[in-house]
Coordinates of C-alpha atoms in Angstrom, one line a residue:
Chain A
M1 CA -115.2 67.0 77.6
T2 CA -112.1 66.5 75.6
K3 CA -110.8 69.1 73.3
F4 CA -108.3 68.7 70.5
S5 CA -107.2 71.5 68.3
I6 CA -104.9 72.3 65.3
S7 CA -104.3 75.6 63.8
N8 CA -102.6 77.3 60.9
T9 CA -102.4 80.9 59.7
N10 CA -106.0 81.2 58.6
Y11 CA -108.0 78.7 60.5
T12 CA -108.2 77.0 63.9
Y13 CA -109.8 73.5 64.2
V14 CA -111.4 72.5 67.5
H15 CA -112.8 69.1 68.3
D16 CA -115.3 68.9 71.2
Q17 CA -116.0 65.4 72.2
N18 CA -118.6 64.5 74.8
D19 CA -117.2 61.8 77.0
R20 CA -120.6 60.7 78.2
S21 CA -122.5 57.9 76.5
E22 CA -124.4 60.3 74.2
G23 CA -121.4 60.4 71.9
I24 CA -122.2 63.7 70.2
D25 CA -119.2 64.9 68.3
V26 CA -118.7 68.6 67.4
H27 CA -116.0 69.9 65.1
H28 CA -115.4 73.6 64.6
I29 CA -113.4 75.5 62.0
I30 CA -112.8 79.0 63.3
V31 CA -111.6 81.8 61.1
K32 CA -108.6 83.7 62.6
R33 CA -108.3 87.4 62.5
S34 CA -104.9 88.5 61.5
G35 CA -103.6 91.5 63.4
A36 CA -100.8 92.4 61.1
K37 CA -102.9 92.3 58.0
A38 CA -105.6 94.5 59.5
L39 CA -103.0 97.0 60.6
F40 CA -101.5 97.2 57.1
V41 CA -104.9 97.6 55.5
Y42 CA -106.0 100.4 57.9
I43 CA -102.7 102.3 57.5
S44 CA -102.9 102.2 53.7
V45 CA -106.5 103.4 53.8
L46 CA -105.6 106.3 56.0
V47 CA -102.7 107.2 53.7
L48 CA -105.0 107.2 50.7
L49 CA -107.6 109.3 52.4
A50 CA -105.1 111.8 53.7
S51 CA -103.6 112.2 50.2
A52 CA -107.0 112.7 48.7
F53 CA -107.8 115.4 51.2
Y54 CA -104.5 117.1 50.6
L55 CA -105.2 117.2 46.9
Y56 CA -108.6 118.6 47.5
A57 CA -107.6 121.2 50.1
Y58 CA -104.3 122.4 48.8
E59 CA -104.2 121.7 45.1
G60 CA -107.8 122.5 44.3
K61 CA -108.9 119.3 42.8
S62 CA -112.6 118.6 42.9
V63 CA -114.3 117.0 45.9
T64 CA -115.5 114.0 43.8
L65 CA -111.9 112.7 44.1
V66 CA -112.4 112.4 47.8
Y67 CA -115.7 110.6 47.4
Y68 CA -114.1 108.1 44.9
C69 CA -111.2 107.5 47.3
L70 CA -113.7 106.9 50.1
L71 CA -115.6 104.4 47.9
F72 CA -112.4 102.6 46.9
N73 CA -111.4 102.4 50.6
I74 CA -114.7 100.9 51.6
I75 CA -114.4 98.3 48.9
F76 CA -110.8 97.6 49.7
V77 CA -111.5 97.0 53.4
K78 CA -114.5 94.9 52.6
I79 CA -112.6 92.6 50.3
L80 CA -109.6 92.1 52.5
L81 CA -110.9 92.3 56.0
W82 CA -114.6 91.9 56.5
R83 CA -115.4 88.3 56.6
P84 CA -119.0 87.5 57.2
V85 CA -118.3 83.9 58.3
A86 CA -116.8 83.6 61.8
K87 CA -117.0 79.8 62.3
E88 CA -118.4 76.7 60.6
S89 CA -119.3 73.6 62.6
V90 CA -120.3 70.0 62.1
V91 CA -122.3 68.2 64.8
I92 CA -122.3 64.5 64.4
M93 CA -125.1 62.6 66.2
P94 CA -124.5 58.8 65.6
A95 CA -127.5 56.9 64.3
F96 CA -129.4 60.1 64.0
G97 CA -127.7 62.5 61.6
V98 CA -125.3 65.3 60.9
Q99 CA -125.9 69.0 61.4
L100 CA -124.0 71.6 59.5
E101 CA -123.8 75.1 61.0
T102 CA -122.5 78.4 59.8
H103 CA -121.9 81.2 62.3
Y104 CA -121.6 84.7 60.9
M105 CA -119.8 87.7 62.4
S106 CA -123.1 89.5 62.9
G107 CA -124.2 86.7 65.2
K108 CA -126.6 85.0 62.8
V109 CA -126.4 81.2 62.6
T110 CA -127.7 79.0 59.8
R111 CA -128.2 75.3 60.4
H112 CA -128.8 72.4 58.0
F113 CA -129.6 69.0 59.3
V114 CA -129.0 65.8 57.2
P115 CA -130.6 62.6 58.5
I116 CA -128.5 59.5 58.7
D117 CA -130.4 57.5 56.1
K118 CA -129.8 60.1 53.5
I119 CA -126.0 60.0 53.9
L120 CA -124.2 57.5 51.7
K121 CA -120.6 58.4 52.3
P122 CA -118.4 61.3 53.3
V123 CA -115.6 61.9 50.8
L124 CA -112.4 63.9 50.6
L125 CA -112.0 65.3 47.1
E126 CA -109.7 67.6 45.3
R127 CA -111.4 70.5 43.6
V128 CA -109.9 72.2 40.5
T129 CA -110.7 75.7 39.6
P130 CA -109.2 77.9 36.8
M131 CA -107.0 79.4 39.5
T132 CA -106.1 76.8 42.0
C133 CA -106.7 73.3 43.4
Y134 CA -107.7 72.5 47.0
W135 CA -109.2 69.7 49.1
T136 CA -112.8 69.6 50.1
L137 CA -114.9 67.4 52.3
S138 CA -118.3 66.5 51.0
L139 CA -121.2 64.1 51.6
I140 CA -122.6 61.8 49.0
V141 CA -126.4 62.2 49.5
R142 CA -129.0 59.8 48.4
E143 CA -131.2 60.9 45.4
E144 CA -129.1 63.9 44.7
S145 CA -126.7 64.3 41.9
E146 CA -124.7 67.1 43.6
L147 CA -122.3 66.5 46.5
M148 CA -123.1 68.4 49.7
L149 CA -120.1 70.4 50.8
I150 CA -119.6 70.3 54.5
F151 CA -117.6 73.6 54.8
K152 CA -119.3 75.7 52.2
N153 CA -117.5 79.1 52.8
L154 CA -114.2 78.1 54.3
R155 CA -111.2 76.2 52.8
P156 CA -109.5 74.5 55.7
P157 CA -106.3 72.5 55.0
V158 CA -106.4 68.8 54.5
K159 CA -104.9 67.9 57.9
M160 CA -107.9 69.4 59.6
L161 CA -110.3 67.9 57.1
V162 CA -109.0 64.4 57.7
H163 CA -110.0 64.4 61.4
V164 CA -113.5 65.5 60.5
W165 CA -113.7 62.9 57.8
K166 CA -112.7 60.1 60.1
A167 CA -115.2 61.2 62.6
L168 CA -117.9 61.4 60.0
C169 CA -117.1 57.9 58.7
A170 CA -117.3 56.5 62.2
G171 CA -120.4 58.4 63.0
T172 CA -122.3 57.5 59.9
D173 CA -121.0 54.0 60.0
S174 CA -119.9 53.8 56.4
K175 CA -117.0 51.5 55.4
Chain B
M1 CA -76.6 51.2 33.7
G2 CA -77.4 51.5 37.3
H3 CA -80.6 52.4 39.1
H4 CA -82.2 55.5 37.9
Q5 CA -83.6 57.8 40.5
N6 CA -87.4 58.1 40.5
H7 CA -88.7 61.2 38.9
R8 CA -92.0 62.9 39.4
I9 CA -93.1 63.9 35.9
L10 CA -95.7 66.3 34.7
M11 CA -97.0 65.7 31.2
V12 CA -98.6 68.8 29.7
S13 CA -100.6 68.9 26.6
D14 CA -103.7 70.3 25.0
F15 CA -104.6 66.9 23.6
F16 CA -105.6 64.0 25.9
Y17 CA -108.4 61.5 26.3
P18 CA -111.4 61.7 25.6
N19 CA -110.0 63.2 22.5
F20 CA -108.5 60.5 20.2
G21 CA -105.3 60.6 18.3
G22 CA -101.6 60.0 18.0
V23 CA -100.5 62.4 20.7
E24 CA -103.0 61.3 23.2
N25 CA -102.0 57.6 22.7
H26 CA -98.3 58.5 22.9
I27 CA -98.8 60.3 26.2
Y28 CA -100.9 57.5 27.6
Y29 CA -98.6 54.7 26.7
L30 CA -95.5 56.5 27.7
S31 CA -97.0 57.4 31.0
Q32 CA -98.0 53.8 31.7
C33 CA -94.6 52.5 30.9
L34 CA -93.0 55.2 33.1
L35 CA -95.3 54.3 36.0
K36 CA -94.2 50.6 35.6
L37 CA -90.6 51.8 35.8
G38 CA -91.4 53.3 39.2
H39 CA -91.7 57.0 38.4
K40 CA -94.7 59.1 39.3
V41 CA -96.6 60.7 36.4
V42 CA -99.3 63.4 36.4
V43 CA -101.0 64.7 33.3
V44 CA -102.4 68.2 32.9
T45 CA -104.8 69.1 30.1
H46 CA -107.8 71.3 29.6
A47 CA -111.4 70.3 30.4
Y48 CA -113.4 68.5 27.7
G49 CA -117.1 69.3 27.8
N50 CA -118.2 68.7 31.4
R51 CA -115.2 66.4 32.1
S52 CA -113.4 68.7 34.5
G53 CA -111.4 68.2 37.7
I54 CA -109.3 65.3 38.6
R55 CA -109.5 61.7 37.3
Y56 CA -107.5 58.6 38.0
M57 CA -106.7 56.3 35.1
T58 CA -105.1 52.8 35.0
G59 CA -102.0 52.3 37.1
G60 CA -102.7 55.4 39.2
L61 CA -102.2 57.9 36.4
K62 CA -103.6 61.2 37.8
V63 CA -105.1 63.5 35.2
Y64 CA -106.0 67.2 35.9
Y65 CA -108.6 68.5 33.6
V66 CA -108.3 72.3 34.2
P67 CA -111.4 74.2 33.4
W68 CA -110.1 76.6 30.7
R69 CA -112.2 76.7 27.6
P70 CA -110.7 75.2 24.4
F71 CA -110.4 77.8 21.7
Y72 CA -109.6 76.3 18.3
M73 CA -109.3 72.6 17.5
Q74 CA -108.9 71.7 21.1
N75 CA -106.2 74.4 21.8
T76 CA -106.8 76.6 24.8
L77 CA -107.1 80.3 24.5
P78 CA -103.6 81.8 24.5
T79 CA -103.9 84.0 27.6
I80 CA -100.2 84.5 28.5
Y81 CA -100.4 84.4 32.2
G82 CA -103.8 82.9 32.8
L83 CA -102.3 79.4 33.6
L84 CA -99.6 80.6 36.0
P85 CA -101.6 80.2 39.2
I86 CA -103.0 76.7 38.5
I87 CA -99.7 75.3 37.1
R88 CA -97.8 76.7 40.0
T89 CA -100.3 75.0 42.4
I90 CA -100.0 71.7 40.6
L91 CA -96.2 71.8 40.5
I92 CA -96.0 72.5 44.2
R93 CA -98.6 70.1 45.4
E94 CA -97.4 67.1 43.4
K95 CA -93.7 67.9 44.1
I96 CA -92.9 67.7 40.4
T97 CA -89.3 67.5 39.3
I98 CA -89.6 67.3 35.5
V99 CA -92.1 68.9 33.2
H100 CA -92.6 67.2 29.8
G101 CA -94.5 69.1 27.2
H102 CA -96.0 67.5 24.1
Q103 CA -96.9 68.8 20.7
A104 CA -95.0 71.7 19.3
F105 CA -98.2 73.6 18.6
S106 CA -100.1 73.4 21.8
T107 CA -100.7 76.7 23.5
F108 CA -101.5 75.1 26.9
C109 CA -98.2 73.4 26.7
H110 CA -96.1 76.4 25.9
E111 CA -97.6 78.5 28.6
A112 CA -97.1 75.8 31.2
L113 CA -93.5 75.4 30.1
M114 CA -92.8 79.1 30.2
H115 CA -94.2 79.4 33.7
G116 CA -92.5 76.3 34.9
R117 CA -89.2 77.7 33.5
T118 CA -89.8 80.9 35.3
M119 CA -90.2 79.0 38.5
G120 CA -87.0 77.1 37.9
Y121 CA -88.2 73.6 37.0
K122 CA -86.3 71.4 34.6
F123 CA -87.7 70.6 31.3
T124 CA -88.0 68.7 28.1
L125 CA -89.1 70.4 24.8
A126 CA -88.6 74.0 23.5
D127 CA -86.8 76.8 25.4
L128 CA -85.3 74.3 27.8
S129 CA -82.9 71.7 28.8
Q130 CA -83.7 69.0 26.3
A131 CA -86.0 68.3 23.4
I132 CA -87.3 65.0 22.1
C133 CA -88.2 64.5 18.4
V134 CA -89.8 61.4 17.0
S135 CA -87.5 61.0 14.0
H136 CA -84.1 62.3 12.7
T137 CA -85.9 64.3 10.0
S138 CA -87.9 65.9 12.7
K139 CA -84.8 66.6 14.7
E140 CA -83.2 68.4 11.7
N141 CA -86.3 70.5 11.3
T142 CA -86.4 71.4 15.0
V143 CA -82.7 72.2 15.2
L144 CA -82.8 74.4 12.1
R145 CA -86.0 76.3 13.1
S146 CA -85.5 76.8 16.8
G147 CA -81.7 77.3 16.9
L148 CA -81.4 74.7 19.7
P149 CA -78.0 73.1 19.8
P150 CA -78.2 69.6 18.3
E151 CA -76.7 67.9 21.5
K152 CA -79.8 69.0 23.3
V153 CA -82.2 67.3 20.9
F154 CA -82.8 63.6 21.4
V155 CA -84.6 61.3 19.0
I156 CA -87.0 58.8 20.5
P157 CA -89.4 57.3 18.0
N158 CA -92.9 56.5 18.8
A159 CA -94.0 52.9 19.3
V160 CA -97.0 50.8 18.7
D161 CA -99.0 48.5 20.9
T162 CA -98.0 45.2 19.3
A163 CA -100.2 43.2 21.6
M164 CA -103.3 44.8 20.2
F165 CA -102.2 44.9 16.5
K166 CA -101.8 41.3 15.7
P167 CA -102.2 39.8 12.2
A168 CA -105.2 37.6 11.5
D169 CA -104.8 33.9 12.2
Q170 CA -105.9 33.1 8.7
C171 CA -104.6 35.4 5.9
P172 CA -107.2 36.5 3.5
S173 CA -106.7 34.8 0.1
I174 CA -104.5 36.4 -2.5
E175 CA -106.8 36.0 -5.4
E176 CA -108.4 39.2 -4.6
I177 CA -106.0 41.8 -3.3
V178 CA -107.3 44.3 -0.8
I179 CA -105.7 47.6 -0.3
V180 CA -106.6 49.4 2.9
V181 CA -106.4 53.2 3.5
I182 CA -107.2 54.5 6.9
S183 CA -106.5 58.2 7.5
R184 CA -108.2 61.5 8.0
L185 CA -109.4 62.6 4.5
V186 CA -107.9 66.0 4.5
Y187 CA -105.3 67.8 2.2
R188 CA -102.4 67.1 4.5
K189 CA -102.9 63.4 4.4
G190 CA -102.9 63.4 0.6
A191 CA -106.5 62.7 -0.1
D192 CA -106.1 64.4 -3.5
L193 CA -103.4 62.0 -4.4
L194 CA -105.7 59.1 -3.6
V195 CA -108.3 60.5 -6.0
E196 CA -105.8 60.2 -8.8
V197 CA -104.2 56.9 -7.8
I198 CA -107.3 54.7 -7.1
P199 CA -108.9 54.8 -10.6
E200 CA -105.5 54.1 -12.3
V201 CA -104.7 51.1 -10.0
C202 CA -108.2 49.7 -10.5
R203 CA -107.7 50.0 -14.3
L204 CA -104.3 48.3 -14.4
H205 CA -105.1 45.5 -11.8
P206 CA -108.6 44.1 -12.2
N207 CA -108.3 41.9 -9.1
V208 CA -107.7 44.8 -6.7
R209 CA -110.2 46.1 -4.2
F210 CA -110.0 49.2 -2.0
I211 CA -111.2 49.8 1.6
I212 CA -111.1 53.4 2.7
G213 CA -111.7 54.2 6.4
G214 CA -111.8 57.7 7.8
D215 CA -113.7 60.9 7.4
G216 CA -112.9 64.5 6.5
A217 CA -113.3 67.4 4.2
K218 CA -112.1 65.5 1.1
R219 CA -114.5 62.6 1.5
V220 CA -116.8 64.2 -1.0
R221 CA -114.1 64.2 -3.7
L222 CA -113.5 60.5 -3.1
E223 CA -117.1 59.7 -3.5
E224 CA -117.3 61.7 -6.7
M225 CA -114.3 59.8 -8.0
R226 CA -116.2 56.6 -7.2
E227 CA -119.3 57.7 -9.1
K228 CA -117.3 59.0 -12.1
H229 CA -115.4 55.8 -12.7
S230 CA -118.3 53.5 -11.5
L231 CA -116.1 51.8 -8.9
Q232 CA -118.8 51.3 -6.3
D233 CA -118.2 47.6 -6.1
R234 CA -114.4 48.0 -6.0
V235 CA -114.0 50.8 -3.5
E236 CA -115.7 50.5 -0.1
M237 CA -115.9 53.6 2.0
L238 CA -116.3 52.9 5.7
G239 CA -116.6 56.4 7.2
A240 CA -114.9 57.2 10.5
V241 CA -113.4 54.2 12.2
Q242 CA -113.1 54.0 16.0
H243 CA -109.6 53.2 17.2
D244 CA -110.5 49.9 18.7
Q245 CA -111.9 48.7 15.3
V246 CA -108.9 49.8 13.3
R247 CA -107.3 46.3 13.7
S248 CA -110.3 44.5 12.3
V249 CA -110.2 46.7 9.3
L250 CA -106.5 46.3 8.8
I251 CA -106.5 42.5 8.9
S252 CA -109.0 42.2 6.1
G253 CA -106.3 43.7 3.7
H254 CA -103.0 42.8 2.2
I255 CA -101.5 46.2 1.5
F256 CA -101.7 49.5 3.4
L257 CA -101.6 52.7 1.4
N258 CA -100.4 56.0 3.0
S259 CA -100.4 59.1 0.9
S260 CA -99.5 61.9 3.4
L261 CA -97.9 65.0 2.0
T262 CA -96.1 65.7 5.3
E263 CA -95.4 63.5 8.3
A264 CA -92.9 63.6 11.2
F265 CA -93.4 59.9 11.9
C266 CA -96.4 57.8 11.0
I267 CA -97.9 55.5 13.6
A268 CA -100.5 54.3 11.1
I269 CA -97.7 52.6 9.2
L270 CA -96.5 50.9 12.3
E271 CA -99.9 49.6 13.1
A272 CA -100.3 48.2 9.6
A273 CA -96.9 46.5 9.7
S274 CA -97.7 45.1 13.1
C275 CA -100.8 43.5 11.5
G276 CA -98.7 42.0 8.7
L277 CA -99.6 44.3 5.9
L278 CA -97.1 45.5 3.3
T279 CA -97.0 49.3 3.2
V280 CA -96.9 51.6 0.2
S281 CA -96.2 55.2 1.2
T282 CA -95.0 58.6 0.0
R283 CA -91.4 59.4 0.7
V284 CA -91.9 62.4 3.0
G285 CA -90.6 63.6 6.3
G286 CA -89.7 60.8 8.7
V287 CA -91.5 58.0 6.9
P288 CA -88.3 56.4 5.4
E289 CA -86.9 56.0 8.9
V290 CA -89.9 54.1 10.2
L291 CA -89.8 50.7 8.6
P292 CA -87.0 48.4 7.2
E293 CA -86.8 48.4 3.3
D294 CA -88.4 45.0 2.8
M295 CA -91.6 46.0 4.7
I296 CA -92.3 49.2 2.8
V297 CA -92.4 50.5 -0.8
L298 CA -91.7 54.2 -1.1
A299 CA -92.7 56.6 -3.9
E300 CA -92.6 60.3 -4.6
P301 CA -95.9 62.1 -3.9
D302 CA -96.8 61.9 -7.5
P303 CA -99.7 59.9 -8.9
S304 CA -97.8 57.9 -11.5
A305 CA -95.0 57.1 -9.1
M306 CA -97.5 55.8 -6.6
V307 CA -99.3 53.7 -9.1
Q308 CA -96.0 52.1 -10.0
A309 CA -95.2 51.5 -6.4
V310 CA -98.5 49.8 -5.8
G311 CA -97.8 47.6 -8.8
K312 CA -94.4 46.6 -7.2
A313 CA -96.1 45.9 -3.9
I314 CA -98.6 43.6 -5.5
S315 CA -95.8 41.6 -7.1
M316 CA -94.0 41.4 -3.7
L317 CA -97.1 40.0 -1.9
P318 CA -96.5 36.3 -2.3
E319 CA -93.3 36.5 -0.3
I320 CA -94.8 38.3 2.6
D321 CA -95.5 36.4 5.8
P322 CA -97.6 38.5 8.3
Q323 CA -96.6 36.6 11.4
V324 CA -92.9 37.1 10.7
M325 CA -93.5 40.8 10.1
H326 CA -95.4 41.1 13.4
K327 CA -92.5 39.4 15.3
R328 CA -90.0 41.9 13.8
M329 CA -92.2 44.8 14.7
R330 CA -92.4 43.5 18.3
E331 CA -88.7 43.6 18.6
L332 CA -88.2 46.9 16.8
Y333 CA -90.9 49.0 18.4
N334 CA -92.2 48.7 21.9
W335 CA -93.3 51.3 24.5
H336 CA -91.1 50.0 27.2
D337 CA -88.1 50.8 25.1
V338 CA -89.4 54.3 24.5
A339 CA -90.0 54.8 28.2
K340 CA -86.4 53.7 29.0
R341 CA -85.0 56.1 26.5
T342 CA -87.2 58.9 27.8
E343 CA -85.9 58.2 31.2
I344 CA -82.3 58.7 30.0
V345 CA -83.4 62.1 28.6
Y346 CA -84.9 63.0 32.0
D347 CA -81.7 62.1 33.8
H348 CA -79.8 64.3 31.4
A349 CA -82.2 67.2 31.9
L350 CA -81.8 67.1 35.6
K351 CA -78.1 67.3 35.4
C352 CA -78.3 70.5 33.3
S353 CA -77.5 73.5 35.3
N354 CA -80.3 75.8 36.1
Q355 CA -79.9 79.1 34.2
N356 CA -81.0 82.0 36.2
L357 CA -83.2 84.8 35.0
L358 CA -80.5 87.1 33.8
E359 CA -78.8 84.5 31.7
R360 CA -82.1 83.6 30.0
L361 CA -82.9 87.2 29.4
S362 CA -79.6 87.8 27.6
R363 CA -80.2 84.7 25.5
Y364 CA -83.6 86.0 24.5
L365 CA -82.4 89.5 23.6
S366 CA -80.3 88.0 20.9
C367 CA -83.4 86.3 19.3
G368 CA -84.4 89.0 16.9
S369 CA -84.6 92.8 16.6
W370 CA -87.8 93.5 18.4
A371 CA -89.0 89.9 19.1
G372 CA -86.2 89.5 21.6
K373 CA -87.2 92.6 23.5
L374 CA -90.8 91.4 23.6
F375 CA -89.8 88.0 24.9
C376 CA -87.8 89.7 27.6
L377 CA -90.7 91.8 28.6
V378 CA -93.0 88.8 28.8
M379 CA -90.5 86.9 30.9
I380 CA -89.9 89.8 33.3
V381 CA -93.7 90.3 33.8
G382 CA -94.1 86.6 34.3
F383 CA -91.3 86.6 36.9
L384 CA -92.9 89.5 38.8
L385 CA -96.3 87.8 38.7
W386 CA -94.8 84.7 40.1
R387 CA -93.3 86.6 43.0
L388 CA -96.6 88.3 43.7
L389 CA -98.2 84.9 43.8
E390 CA -95.6 83.7 46.2
L391 CA -96.6 86.5 48.6
W392 CA -100.3 86.0 48.1
Q393 CA -100.4 82.3 48.3
P394 CA -97.1 81.1 49.9
A395 CA -95.8 77.7 48.8
D396 CA -96.0 76.3 52.3
E397 CA -99.7 76.9 52.3
I398 CA -100.2 74.6 49.3
E399 CA -100.4 71.1 50.7
E400 CA -98.5 68.3 49.1
V401 CA -100.7 65.5 47.9
P402 CA -100.0 62.1 49.5
D403 CA -99.0 59.4 47.1
V404 CA -101.9 56.9 46.5
I405 CA -100.8 53.3 46.6
L406 CA -103.2 51.3 44.6
P407 CA -104.7 48.2 46.2
D408 CA -103.7 46.0 43.2
N409 CA -100.0 46.8 43.6
H410 CA -100.3 46.2 47.3
H411 CA -101.7 42.7 46.7
E412 CA -99.0 41.9 44.3
E413 CA -96.4 42.8 46.8
M414 CA -98.1 40.8 49.5
L415 CA -98.2 37.7 47.2
H416 CA -94.5 38.1 46.5
Q417 CA -93.7 38.3 50.2
S418 CA -95.8 35.3 51.1
Q419 CA -94.0 33.3 48.3

């Protein structure tokens, strides 16, 4: 089994290749957990909670302030830290199809299989939103007007996407 | 002259294809010529209908249609900082060195320029290193109104695609003189003047016929004028004319009539002259600078003066040779020339020293009593937002786009090498 990996601040890319004749190719994009960011968030949460308590206990403000503070903290932590998606994978089975998997932090896994005759071509496209512009990897699928995104929840950088794209082109045999 | 360094230019405007008009054409032709000179050009505009995202046009011209909703007459909603993140992303990923804004009244353009200025990019047009105007009259206007020093304002006229606007091989006969009018039928383009001029000309010259192309609010008035003077067989109204059909309408005529009340420059006149028509126009704005005196008859925007001018033009007609006119236009106006002159402005812009934030703030403070303070506040908030964005989405995380080499260029090079 040969492994190849690249990583940046947010994501790690791992390529598992089976050397045996089966030729199944697996590519993973794993979300990194950032220690420093988590520490910063927890400290700021503690500080806010502590100041809310102080205001309640010593200055006589109402207890609803503490509740609001708690609510705010929960939302804050959820937005910044809690990522439901742990990993997204692509399993390429030449002459058979491609399987797209999403692994969640809770342990749940969703899988979607695309048979080879439905795939026309994998494409690397730039996507423009009102805020930003980034590269995505998608499949052009027969009889569907929409492109199928391979990494639906994550936004890995283009140097990782290129490897997956090349493998997909080779695996689905499109020129 | 020497070899100019290759620039990476970002053209910003609210107006681009699929919308049709002078600005869009100008940006397109200028970009194509700059691409041929070896620079890289990227165009940014807002999304039209469901045309959103990135498109590639001829020659490798990359166009970003950013999904902001257009607000009024194709201008985007003036949210002051809304465009900052996307413009910053585009500037970084395409490694832009120069930002070129078009149209003095485009909100998209102004925002983009303001943010780009905050981020320290070099510019052309308003609040910036250099400005380009299409005529000397326009330059005067700009200098007087914006307070920019005149050395910073360059004049580069527009050009016309002379390959497309060629005269007919066989001129239409002079027995019946055809006068062509193609413009938007709105107040600004002098549709009211036309309503006075046409019946008078038809009365004085019985062998004259009119063809009117274009649509607009004043069309109803022209049709009423037709009914009132029973000119249905002498005045033909074509309705809106597509740009690719303009030439076929022009070559069916001898004289082109332009009655605009205000004009910085007039590409319609250039197109008409390129097709070999004699022009009659109002003497407004930059129009006198456009054509040499023997190709145009000017008049004050007054009905009787215009009727006299039309009479004079009719008497000049036998001496006009459309092919000779076309050749002269080819030499006077072409887009390659415009592109080279624009390149010179870019080189100048790059040499300008970069003013840092404090200097710019002090310049703004002197702008007006409270307007200056407001501008300063806007700039400071913009600067802070930019810093915040730098932390949130650091520049190294935004990947630079690799340059796409088109297969056609590649084949050309291979042919050259094999020869």
